[in-house]
Coordinates of C-alpha atoms in Angstrom, one line a residue:
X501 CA -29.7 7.1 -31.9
X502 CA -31.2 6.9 -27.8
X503 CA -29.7 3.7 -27.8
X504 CA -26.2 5.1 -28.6
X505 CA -24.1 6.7 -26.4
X506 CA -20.5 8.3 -25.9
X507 CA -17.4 6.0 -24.9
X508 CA -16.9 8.7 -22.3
X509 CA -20.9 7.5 -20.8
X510 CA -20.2 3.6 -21.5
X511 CA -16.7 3.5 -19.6
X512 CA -18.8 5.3 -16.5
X513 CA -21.8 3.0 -16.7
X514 CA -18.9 0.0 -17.3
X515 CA -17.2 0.8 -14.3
X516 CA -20.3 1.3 -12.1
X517 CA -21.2 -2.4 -13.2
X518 CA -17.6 -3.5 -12.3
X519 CA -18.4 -2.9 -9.1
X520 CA -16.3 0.5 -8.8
X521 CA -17.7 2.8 -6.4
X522 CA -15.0 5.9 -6.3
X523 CA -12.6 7.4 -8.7
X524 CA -9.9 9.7 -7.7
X525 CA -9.1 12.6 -9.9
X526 CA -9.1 16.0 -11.4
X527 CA -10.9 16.9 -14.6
X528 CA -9.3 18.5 -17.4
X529 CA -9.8 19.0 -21.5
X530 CA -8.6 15.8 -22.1
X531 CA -10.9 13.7 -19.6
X532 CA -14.0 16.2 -19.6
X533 CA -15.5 13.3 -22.3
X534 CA -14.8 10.7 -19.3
X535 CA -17.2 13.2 -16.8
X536 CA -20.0 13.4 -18.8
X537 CA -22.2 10.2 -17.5
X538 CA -20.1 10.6 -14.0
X539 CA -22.7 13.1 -12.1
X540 CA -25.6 11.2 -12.7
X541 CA -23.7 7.7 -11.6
X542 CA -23.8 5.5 -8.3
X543 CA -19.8 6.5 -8.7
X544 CA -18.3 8.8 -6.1
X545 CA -15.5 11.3 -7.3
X546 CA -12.8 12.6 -5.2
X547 CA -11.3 15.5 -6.1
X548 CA -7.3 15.7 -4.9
X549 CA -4.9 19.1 -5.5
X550 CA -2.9 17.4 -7.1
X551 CA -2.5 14.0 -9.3
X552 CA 0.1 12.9 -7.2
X553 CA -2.4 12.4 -4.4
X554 CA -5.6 10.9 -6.7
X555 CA -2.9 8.2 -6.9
X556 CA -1.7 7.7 -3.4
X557 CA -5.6 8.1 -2.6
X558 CA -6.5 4.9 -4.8
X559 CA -3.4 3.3 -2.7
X560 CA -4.7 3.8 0.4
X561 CA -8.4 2.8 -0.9
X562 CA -7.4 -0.2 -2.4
X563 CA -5.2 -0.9 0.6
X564 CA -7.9 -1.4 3.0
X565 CA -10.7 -2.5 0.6
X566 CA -8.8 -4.9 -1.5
X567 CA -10.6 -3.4 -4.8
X568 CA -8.8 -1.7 -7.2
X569 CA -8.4 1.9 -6.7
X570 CA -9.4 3.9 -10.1
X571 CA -8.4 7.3 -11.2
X572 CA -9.4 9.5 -14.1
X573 CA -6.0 11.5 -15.3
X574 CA -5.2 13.8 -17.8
X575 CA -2.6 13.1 -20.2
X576 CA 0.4 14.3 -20.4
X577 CA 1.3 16.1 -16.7
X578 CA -1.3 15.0 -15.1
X579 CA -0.4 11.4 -15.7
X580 CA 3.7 12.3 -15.1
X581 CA 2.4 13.5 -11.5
X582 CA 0.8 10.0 -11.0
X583 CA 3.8 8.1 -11.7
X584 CA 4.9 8.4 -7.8
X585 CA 2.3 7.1 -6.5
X586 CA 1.8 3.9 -9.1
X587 CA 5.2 3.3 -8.6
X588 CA 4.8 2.6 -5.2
X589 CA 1.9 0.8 -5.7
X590 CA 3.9 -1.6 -8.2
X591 CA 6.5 -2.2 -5.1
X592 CA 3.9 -2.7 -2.9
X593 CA 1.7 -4.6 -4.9
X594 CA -1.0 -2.2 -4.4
X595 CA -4.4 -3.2 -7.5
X596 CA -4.1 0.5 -9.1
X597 CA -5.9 1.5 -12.3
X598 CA -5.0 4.6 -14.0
X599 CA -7.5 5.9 -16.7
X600 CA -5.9 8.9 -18.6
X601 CA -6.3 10.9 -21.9
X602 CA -4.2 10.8 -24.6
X603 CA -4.1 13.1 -27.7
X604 CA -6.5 12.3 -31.2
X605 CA -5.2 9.2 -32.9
X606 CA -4.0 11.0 -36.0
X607 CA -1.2 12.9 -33.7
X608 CA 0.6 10.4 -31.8
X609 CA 4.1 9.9 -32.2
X610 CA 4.0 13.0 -34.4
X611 CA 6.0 15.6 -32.4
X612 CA 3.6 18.7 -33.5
X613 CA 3.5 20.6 -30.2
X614 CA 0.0 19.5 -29.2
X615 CA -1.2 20.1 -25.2
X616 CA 0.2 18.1 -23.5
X617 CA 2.1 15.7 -26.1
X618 CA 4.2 13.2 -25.1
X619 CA 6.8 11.2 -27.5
X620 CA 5.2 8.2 -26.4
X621 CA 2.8 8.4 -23.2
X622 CA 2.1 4.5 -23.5
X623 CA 5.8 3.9 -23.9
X624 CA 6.8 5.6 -21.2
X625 CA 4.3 4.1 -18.6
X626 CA 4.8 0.5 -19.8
X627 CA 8.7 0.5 -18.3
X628 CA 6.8 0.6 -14.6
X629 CA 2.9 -0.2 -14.9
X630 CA 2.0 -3.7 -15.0
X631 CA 0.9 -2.6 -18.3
X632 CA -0.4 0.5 -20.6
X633 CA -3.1 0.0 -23.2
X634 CA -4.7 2.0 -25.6
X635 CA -8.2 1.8 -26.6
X636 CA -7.8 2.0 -30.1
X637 CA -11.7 2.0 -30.8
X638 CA -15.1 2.3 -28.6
X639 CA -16.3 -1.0 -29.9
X640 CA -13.4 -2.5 -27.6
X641 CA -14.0 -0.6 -24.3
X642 CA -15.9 -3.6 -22.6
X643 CA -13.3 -6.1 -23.3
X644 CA -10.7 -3.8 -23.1
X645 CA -11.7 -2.3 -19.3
X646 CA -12.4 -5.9 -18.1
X647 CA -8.7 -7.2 -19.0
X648 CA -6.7 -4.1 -17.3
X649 CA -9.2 -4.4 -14.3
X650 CA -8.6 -8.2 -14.1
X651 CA -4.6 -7.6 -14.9
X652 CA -4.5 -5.0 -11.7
X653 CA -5.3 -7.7 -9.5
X654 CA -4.0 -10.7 -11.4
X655 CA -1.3 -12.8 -10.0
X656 CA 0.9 -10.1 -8.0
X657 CA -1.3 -7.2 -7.9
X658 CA -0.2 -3.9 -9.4
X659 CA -1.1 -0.5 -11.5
X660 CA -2.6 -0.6 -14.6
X661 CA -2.6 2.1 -17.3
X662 CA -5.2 2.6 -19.7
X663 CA -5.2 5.7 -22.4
X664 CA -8.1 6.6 -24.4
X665 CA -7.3 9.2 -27.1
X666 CA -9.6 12.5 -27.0
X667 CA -11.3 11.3 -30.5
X668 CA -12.1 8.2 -29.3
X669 CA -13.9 9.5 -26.3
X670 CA -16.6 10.7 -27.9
X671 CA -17.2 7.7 -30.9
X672 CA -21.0 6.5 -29.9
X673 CA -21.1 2.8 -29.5
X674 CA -24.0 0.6 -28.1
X675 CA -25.0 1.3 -24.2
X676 CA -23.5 -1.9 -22.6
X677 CA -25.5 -4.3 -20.8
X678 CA -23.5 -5.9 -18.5
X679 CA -19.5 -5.8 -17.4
X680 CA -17.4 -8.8 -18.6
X681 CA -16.4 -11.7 -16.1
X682 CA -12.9 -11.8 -14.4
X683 CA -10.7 -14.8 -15.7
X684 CA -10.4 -17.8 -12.6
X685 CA -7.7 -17.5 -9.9
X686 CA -4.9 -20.1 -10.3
X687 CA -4.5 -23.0 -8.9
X688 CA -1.3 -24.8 -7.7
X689 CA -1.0 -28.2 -9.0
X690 CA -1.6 -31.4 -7.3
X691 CA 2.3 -32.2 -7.8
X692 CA 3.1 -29.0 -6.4
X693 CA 0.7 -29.1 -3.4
X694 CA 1.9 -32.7 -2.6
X695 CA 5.7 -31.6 -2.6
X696 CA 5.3 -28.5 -0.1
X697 CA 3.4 -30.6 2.3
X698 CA 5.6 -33.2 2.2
X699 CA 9.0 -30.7 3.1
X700 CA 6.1 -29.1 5.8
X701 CA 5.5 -32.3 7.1
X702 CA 9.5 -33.4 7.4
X703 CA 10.1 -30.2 9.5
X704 CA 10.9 -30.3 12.8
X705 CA 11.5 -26.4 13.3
X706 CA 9.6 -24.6 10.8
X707 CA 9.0 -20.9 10.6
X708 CA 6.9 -19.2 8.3
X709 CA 7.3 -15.4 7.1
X710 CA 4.0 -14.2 6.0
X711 CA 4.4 -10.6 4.3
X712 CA 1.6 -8.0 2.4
X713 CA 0.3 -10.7 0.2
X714 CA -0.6 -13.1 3.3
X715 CA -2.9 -9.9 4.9
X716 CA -6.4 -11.1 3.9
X717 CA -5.4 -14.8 4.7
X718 CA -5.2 -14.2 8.4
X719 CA -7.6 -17.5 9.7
X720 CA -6.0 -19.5 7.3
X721 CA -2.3 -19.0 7.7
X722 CA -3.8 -19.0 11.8
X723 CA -4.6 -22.3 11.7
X724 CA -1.5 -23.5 9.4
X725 CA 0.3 -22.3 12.4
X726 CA -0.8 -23.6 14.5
X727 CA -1.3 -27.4 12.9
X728 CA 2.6 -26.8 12.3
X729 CA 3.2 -25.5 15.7
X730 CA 5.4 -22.7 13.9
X731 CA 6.7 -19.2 14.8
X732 CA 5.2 -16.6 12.1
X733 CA 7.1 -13.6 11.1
X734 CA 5.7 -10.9 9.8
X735 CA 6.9 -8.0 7.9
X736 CA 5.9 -4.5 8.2
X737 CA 2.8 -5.1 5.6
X738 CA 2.0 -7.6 7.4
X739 CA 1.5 -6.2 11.0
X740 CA -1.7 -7.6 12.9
X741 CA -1.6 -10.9 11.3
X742 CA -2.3 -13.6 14.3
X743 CA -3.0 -10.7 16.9
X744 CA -2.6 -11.6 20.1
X745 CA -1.4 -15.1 19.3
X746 CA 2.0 -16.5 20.7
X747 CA 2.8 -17.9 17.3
X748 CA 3.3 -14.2 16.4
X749 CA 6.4 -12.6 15.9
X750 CA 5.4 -8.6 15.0
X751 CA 9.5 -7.7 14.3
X752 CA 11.7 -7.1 11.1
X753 CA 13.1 -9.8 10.0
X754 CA 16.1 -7.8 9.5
X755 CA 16.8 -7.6 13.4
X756 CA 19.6 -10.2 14.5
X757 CA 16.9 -11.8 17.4
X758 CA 14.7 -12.5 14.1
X759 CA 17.2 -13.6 12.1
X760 CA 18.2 -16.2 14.7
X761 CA 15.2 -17.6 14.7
X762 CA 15.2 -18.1 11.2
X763 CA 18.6 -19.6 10.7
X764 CA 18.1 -22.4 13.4
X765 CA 15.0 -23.2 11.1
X766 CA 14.8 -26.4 9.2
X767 CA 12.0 -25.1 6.7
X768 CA 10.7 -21.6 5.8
X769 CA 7.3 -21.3 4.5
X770 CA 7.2 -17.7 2.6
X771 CA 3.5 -16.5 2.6
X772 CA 3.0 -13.4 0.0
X773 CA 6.6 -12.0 0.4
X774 CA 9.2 -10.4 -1.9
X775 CA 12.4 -10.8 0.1
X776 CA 12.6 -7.1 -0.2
X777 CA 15.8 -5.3 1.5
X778 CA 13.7 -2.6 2.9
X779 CA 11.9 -5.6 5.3
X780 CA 14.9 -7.9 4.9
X781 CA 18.2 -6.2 4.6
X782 CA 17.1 -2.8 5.8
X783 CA 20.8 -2.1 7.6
X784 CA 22.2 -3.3 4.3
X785 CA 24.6 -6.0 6.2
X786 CA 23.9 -8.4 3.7
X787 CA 23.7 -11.2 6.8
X788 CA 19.9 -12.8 5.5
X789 CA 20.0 -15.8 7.2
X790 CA 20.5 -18.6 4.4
X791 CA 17.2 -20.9 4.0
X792 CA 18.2 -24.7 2.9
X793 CA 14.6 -25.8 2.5
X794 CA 12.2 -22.9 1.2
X795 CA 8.5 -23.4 0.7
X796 CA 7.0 -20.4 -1.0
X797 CA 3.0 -19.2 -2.0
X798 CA 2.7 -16.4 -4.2
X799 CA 0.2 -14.9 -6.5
X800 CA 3.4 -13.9 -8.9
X801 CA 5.2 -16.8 -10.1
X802 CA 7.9 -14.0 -11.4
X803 CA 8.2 -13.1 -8.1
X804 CA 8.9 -16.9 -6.9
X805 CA 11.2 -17.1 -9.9
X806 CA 13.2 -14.4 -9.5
X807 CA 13.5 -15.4 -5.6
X808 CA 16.0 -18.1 -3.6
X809 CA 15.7 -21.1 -4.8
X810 CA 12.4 -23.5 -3.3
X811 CA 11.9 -27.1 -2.6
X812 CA 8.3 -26.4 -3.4
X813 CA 6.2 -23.3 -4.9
X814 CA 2.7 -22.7 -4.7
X815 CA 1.7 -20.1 -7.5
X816 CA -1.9 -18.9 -5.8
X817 CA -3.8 -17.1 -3.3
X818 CA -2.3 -17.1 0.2
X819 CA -5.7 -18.1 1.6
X820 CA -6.5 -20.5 -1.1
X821 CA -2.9 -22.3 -1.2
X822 CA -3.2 -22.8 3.2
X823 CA -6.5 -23.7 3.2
X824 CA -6.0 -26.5 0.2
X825 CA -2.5 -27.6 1.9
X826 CA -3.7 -27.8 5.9
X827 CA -5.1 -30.9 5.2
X828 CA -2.6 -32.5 3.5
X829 CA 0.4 -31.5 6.1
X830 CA 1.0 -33.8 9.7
X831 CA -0.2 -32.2 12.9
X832 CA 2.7 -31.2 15.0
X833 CA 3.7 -31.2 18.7
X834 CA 6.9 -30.6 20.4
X835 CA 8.4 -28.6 18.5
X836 CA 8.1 -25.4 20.8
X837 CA 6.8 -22.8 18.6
X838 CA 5.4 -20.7 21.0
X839 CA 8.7 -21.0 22.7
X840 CA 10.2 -20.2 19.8
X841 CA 8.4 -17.0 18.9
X842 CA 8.3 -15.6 22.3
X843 CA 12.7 -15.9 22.0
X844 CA 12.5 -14.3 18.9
X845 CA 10.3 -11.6 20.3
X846 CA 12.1 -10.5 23.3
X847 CA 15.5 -10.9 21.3
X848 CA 14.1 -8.4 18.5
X849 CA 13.0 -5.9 21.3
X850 CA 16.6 -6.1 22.8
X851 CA 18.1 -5.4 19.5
X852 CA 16.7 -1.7 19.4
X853 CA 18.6 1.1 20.9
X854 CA 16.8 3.5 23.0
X855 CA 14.9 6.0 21.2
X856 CA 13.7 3.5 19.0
X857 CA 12.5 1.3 21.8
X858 CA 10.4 4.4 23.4
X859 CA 9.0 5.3 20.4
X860 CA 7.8 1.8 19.7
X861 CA 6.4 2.4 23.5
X862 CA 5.2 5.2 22.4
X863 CA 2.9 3.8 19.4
X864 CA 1.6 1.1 21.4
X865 CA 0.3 3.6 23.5
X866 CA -1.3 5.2 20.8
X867 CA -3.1 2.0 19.7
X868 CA -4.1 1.5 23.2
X869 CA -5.8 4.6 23.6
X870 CA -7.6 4.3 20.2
X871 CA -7.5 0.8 19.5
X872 CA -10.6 0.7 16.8
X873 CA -8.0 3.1 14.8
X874 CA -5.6 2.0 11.8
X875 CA -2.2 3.9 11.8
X876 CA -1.2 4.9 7.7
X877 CA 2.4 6.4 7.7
X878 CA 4.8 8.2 5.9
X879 CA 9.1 8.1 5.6
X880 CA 9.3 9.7 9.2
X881 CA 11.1 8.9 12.4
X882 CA 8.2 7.2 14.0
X883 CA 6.9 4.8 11.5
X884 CA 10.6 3.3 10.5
X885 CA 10.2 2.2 14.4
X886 CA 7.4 1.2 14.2
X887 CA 8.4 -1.0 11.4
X888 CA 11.0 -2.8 12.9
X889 CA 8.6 -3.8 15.6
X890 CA 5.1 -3.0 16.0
X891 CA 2.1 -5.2 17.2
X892 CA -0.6 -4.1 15.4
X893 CA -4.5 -5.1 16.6
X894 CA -5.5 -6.6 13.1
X895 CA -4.6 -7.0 9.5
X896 CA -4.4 -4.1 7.7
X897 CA -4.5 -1.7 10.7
X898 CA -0.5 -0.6 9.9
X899 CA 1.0 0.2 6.3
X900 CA 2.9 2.8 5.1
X901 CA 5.0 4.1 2.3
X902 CA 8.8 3.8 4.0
X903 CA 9.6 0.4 2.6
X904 CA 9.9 -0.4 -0.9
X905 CA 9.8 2.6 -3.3
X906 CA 9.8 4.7 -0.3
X907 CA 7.9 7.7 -1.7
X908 CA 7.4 10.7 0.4
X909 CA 4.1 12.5 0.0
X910 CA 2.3 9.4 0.5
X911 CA 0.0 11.2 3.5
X912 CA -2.0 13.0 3.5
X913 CA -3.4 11.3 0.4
X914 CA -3.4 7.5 1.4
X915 CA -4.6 8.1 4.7
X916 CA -7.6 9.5 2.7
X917 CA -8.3 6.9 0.8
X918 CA -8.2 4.5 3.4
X919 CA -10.4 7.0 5.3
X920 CA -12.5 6.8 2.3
X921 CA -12.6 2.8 1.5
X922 CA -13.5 2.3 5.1
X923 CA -15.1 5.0 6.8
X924 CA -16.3 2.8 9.9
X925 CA -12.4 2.7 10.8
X926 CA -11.1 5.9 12.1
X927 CA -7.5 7.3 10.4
X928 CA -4.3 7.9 12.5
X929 CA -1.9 9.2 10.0
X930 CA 1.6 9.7 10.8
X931 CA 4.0 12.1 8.7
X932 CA 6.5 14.5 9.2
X933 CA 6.7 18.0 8.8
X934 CA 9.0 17.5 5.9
X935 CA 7.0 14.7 4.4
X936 CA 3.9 16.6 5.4
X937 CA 5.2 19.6 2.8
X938 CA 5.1 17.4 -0.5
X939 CA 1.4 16.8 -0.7
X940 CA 0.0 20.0 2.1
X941 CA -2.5 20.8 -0.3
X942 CA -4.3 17.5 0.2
X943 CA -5.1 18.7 4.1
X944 CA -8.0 20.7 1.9
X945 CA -8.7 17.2 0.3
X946 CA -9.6 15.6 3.8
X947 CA -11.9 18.8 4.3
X948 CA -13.8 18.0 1.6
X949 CA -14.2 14.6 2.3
X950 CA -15.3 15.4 5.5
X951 CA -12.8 12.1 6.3
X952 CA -11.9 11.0 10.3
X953 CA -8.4 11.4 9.8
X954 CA -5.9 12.2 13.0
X955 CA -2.9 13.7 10.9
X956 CA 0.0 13.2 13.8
X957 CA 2.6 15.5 12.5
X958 CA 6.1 14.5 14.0
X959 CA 7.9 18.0 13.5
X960 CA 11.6 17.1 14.0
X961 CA 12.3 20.9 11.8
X962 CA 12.9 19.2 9.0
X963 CA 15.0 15.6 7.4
X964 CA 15.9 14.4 10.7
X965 CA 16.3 10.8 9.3
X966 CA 18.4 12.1 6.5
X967 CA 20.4 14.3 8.7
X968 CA 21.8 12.1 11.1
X969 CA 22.2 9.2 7.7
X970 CA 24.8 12.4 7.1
X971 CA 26.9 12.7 10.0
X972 CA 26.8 9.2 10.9
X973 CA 28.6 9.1 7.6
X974 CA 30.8 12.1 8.1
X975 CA 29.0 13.8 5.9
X976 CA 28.6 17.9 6.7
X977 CA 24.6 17.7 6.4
X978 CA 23.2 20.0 4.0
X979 CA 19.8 20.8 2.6
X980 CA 17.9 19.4 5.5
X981 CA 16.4 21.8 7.5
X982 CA 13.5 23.1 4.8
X983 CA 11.7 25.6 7.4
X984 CA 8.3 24.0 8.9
X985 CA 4.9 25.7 7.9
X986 CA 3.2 27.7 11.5
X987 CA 0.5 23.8 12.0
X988 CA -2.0 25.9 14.1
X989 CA -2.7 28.8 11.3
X990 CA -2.3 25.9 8.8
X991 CA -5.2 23.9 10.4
X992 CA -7.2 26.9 10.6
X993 CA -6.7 28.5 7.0
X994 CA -7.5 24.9 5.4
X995 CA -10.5 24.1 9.0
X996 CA -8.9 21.5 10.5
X997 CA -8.9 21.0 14.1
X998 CA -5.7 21.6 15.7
X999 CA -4.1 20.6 19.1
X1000 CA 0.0 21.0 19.7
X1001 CA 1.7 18.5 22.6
X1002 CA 4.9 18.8 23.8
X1003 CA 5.3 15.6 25.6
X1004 CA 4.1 11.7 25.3
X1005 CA 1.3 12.1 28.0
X1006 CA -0.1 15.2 25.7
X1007 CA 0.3 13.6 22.5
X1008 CA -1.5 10.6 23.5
X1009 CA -4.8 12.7 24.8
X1010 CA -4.7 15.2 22.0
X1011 CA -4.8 11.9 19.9
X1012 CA -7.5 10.2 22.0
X1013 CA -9.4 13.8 22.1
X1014 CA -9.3 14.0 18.7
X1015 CA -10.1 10.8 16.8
X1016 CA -13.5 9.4 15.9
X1017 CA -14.9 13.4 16.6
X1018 CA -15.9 13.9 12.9
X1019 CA -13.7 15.6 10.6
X1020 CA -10.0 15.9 9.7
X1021 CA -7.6 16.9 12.6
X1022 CA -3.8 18.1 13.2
X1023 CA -2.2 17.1 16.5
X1024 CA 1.5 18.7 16.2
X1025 CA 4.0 16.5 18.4
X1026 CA 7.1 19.3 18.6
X1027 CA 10.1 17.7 19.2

């Protein structure tokens, strides 16, 4: 019937009126029925060398756009290549969802040696993903797509998995006519609201630590600042929040000058933040300051519950909850904020040791020279500085993969996808040569793409983190020295450009020679 079509078609033209605009992934037997409305769509496809890196692509997309990053997966190994990357997205709160095959209804759970068979696919990715769903039936797509699009970015954002078995791919069901509505944004209650402003209010040293979830709230928690008069920490996802202000304090909260500040505090106010160790505890000392009176906002009220314990906690947006509490809080003076920050600031930067402190120098001279750029890292030398203290130019313009599940092979493909969801911004993407060697094959990706992306490759000749971990802990080091590709006939077998520097002074003019040219680069910094 012409007004029938495949569930393959209807989940394309679904998605399209969802709003999605890109999906990340590589066709196979068990998702061809997905491609078959996909050519003729408003729907851009990206086609990665591995799954690993459709994944980490939909990170880095959603990342900057704040949209859900989508992929199209086969079952089986294709979706067991992708659990890296959505498990990183889970620790970093990252809206991910994950569309992938599964075998005909008849054989699951059966054991029969099918392609690509599973013992239980949907079992398996429910112990990580926010959830896994099976569409049992075409007559449920709409509903079905709407709830794991609205659970990716409901309360604490995170990967979704939904499987669609090969026979129900190609059941005909009715061409939709519109995409379902998202359920509402929570609200804190008035009782809830009333209590944080009053402890707010009762402070005479507050401090706030804003962290990932606080990134798209920058003028609000801005002007809860400064009504407060309060220093604002911010955690490595959080990087360019308040740039330029003096309320700012662009340091890990696991340095002992930040940790000061926050233990002479009479009041915390936690904007979007875990408590994670890897922003937190990062040394593993165990010496968090303690927090008496705790104020948190979070999307996730898990996360809130499985937290310190609160005076007050706002389950909601971190825009939403400032914006709906500023009024209700007293205007502060004398309470040195300012003062405050700039203490914690200069105590934090004393607290590094040498190299760490010139390599900070060193990134800041980077954003200096290409300050329209956003810097996407990897586990490598340079971005763990530039974690524990970076002052990044705006929100969003500095995240990486080194904190929270810590994958490696996050770049190339999450620079990428950033690259991709905002292609007015230029890419700076920092990895190692050790890093760089888990997802290589995605340099061909960024050809493709035709993406502006600066891939800074910070060749150390091999685990150099890992290494000195070793003998600082008398350990004989083994197993870290895996033997760095030749970057120059790299670049030119995949046609990328290529520059090598030796020093800072190079480094920083290949980098500002290079970016915003067109096209995917390699600038080599051999150490």
């Amino acid at each position: 019937m012409s007004n029938d079509i495949s569930v393959g078609e209807a989940l394309v033209r679904l998605l399209e009126a969802h709003g999605v605009d890109m999906v990340f992934g590589i066709p196979g037997v068990h998702t061809a029925e997905l491609y078959r409305g996909l050519a003729t769509s408003k729907i851009r496809h990206v086609t990665p060398r591995h799954e690993q890196g459709a994944g980490f692509m939909a990170d880095g997309y959603a990342r900057v756009t704040g949209r859900t990053g989508v992929c199209f997966i086969i079952t089986g190994p294709g979706l067991t290549n992708t659990i890296t990357a959505m498990a990183q997205a889970r620790a970093d709160s990252v809206p991910m969802l994950v569309i992938s095959g599964v075998n005909a209804r008849k054989t699951l759970g059966k054991g029969q040696g099918y392609l690509h068979e599973l013992p239980d696919q949907s079992g398996m990715m429910k112990t990580f993903a926010k959830a896994s769903v099976t569409l049992t039936s075409g007559e449920n797509l709409a509903r079905t797509l709407a709830d794991c699009l609205s659970l990716a970015q409901a309360g604490r954002p995170g990967p979704v998995h939904l499987e669609i078995p090969t026979d129900v791919m190609v059941e005909r069901v009715p061409v939709p006519v519109a995409a379902l509505g998202a359920p509402a944004e929570p609200q804190a209650e008035a009782a809830a609201l009333a209590a944080a402003a009053e402890a707010i209010s009762k402070a005479s040293a507050p401090v706030i630590l804003a962290g990932g979830g606080a990134v798209r709230a920058d003028e609000a928690l801005r002007a809860f600042a400064e009504k407060i008069d309060a220093p604002v920490v911010l955690t490595s996802n959080a990087r360019g929040l308040l740039s330029g202000h003096g309320l700012r304090v662009c340091a890990s909260p696991s340095l002992p000058g930040v940790r000061d500040l926050i233990a002479a505090s009479d009041l915390v106010l936690a904007v979007g933040t875990e408590f994670g160790p890897t922003d937190f505890d990062m040394y593993g000392d165990g010496r968090i300051p303690a927090m008496s009176r705790l104020v948190r906002i979070d999307r996730g009220a898990e996360q809130i519950a499985a937290g310190p314990e609160v005076v007050a906690a706002l389950v909601e947006d971190s825009a939403s909850a400032l914006t709906r509490l500023l009024p209700n809080v007293t205007a502060s003076a004398g309470k040195n904020g300012l003062k405050r920050a700039e203490t914690a600031r200069e105590a934090a930067l004393s607290n590094l040791d040498g190299r760490i402190t010139g390599e900070v120098g060193l990134l800041h001279r980077l954003r200096d020279i290409v300050p329209e750029a956003r810097f996407v890292g990897d586990s490598t030398q340079l971005v763990y500085a530039g974690n524990l203290y970076f002052d990044a130019l705006r929100p969003g313009s500095w995240f990486n993969s080194a904190t929270g599940y810590g994958s490696l092979g996050y770049l190339p493909p999450g620079a990428i996808g950033a690259a991709l969801g905002d292609p007015a911004t230029p890419v700076v993407a920092i990895v190692g040569d050790g890093g760089l060697q888990f997802s290589l094959a995605e340099l061909g990706t960024a050809v493709d793409e035709g993406v502006d992306v600066v891939f800074l490759v910070w060749n150390n000749h091999g685990y150099r983190e890992i290494e000195t971990f070793m003998v600082d802990a008398g350990i004989t080091p083994e197993g870290v020295k895996p033997t760095p590709p030749d970057m120059e006939a790299m670049a030119k077998a995949f046609g990328l450009g290529f520059a090598r520097a030796g020093d800072e002074d190079a480094l920083v003019a290949a980098i500002a020679a290079s970016i915003g040219k067109g096209g995917a680069h390699i600038v080599e910094y051999v150490m």
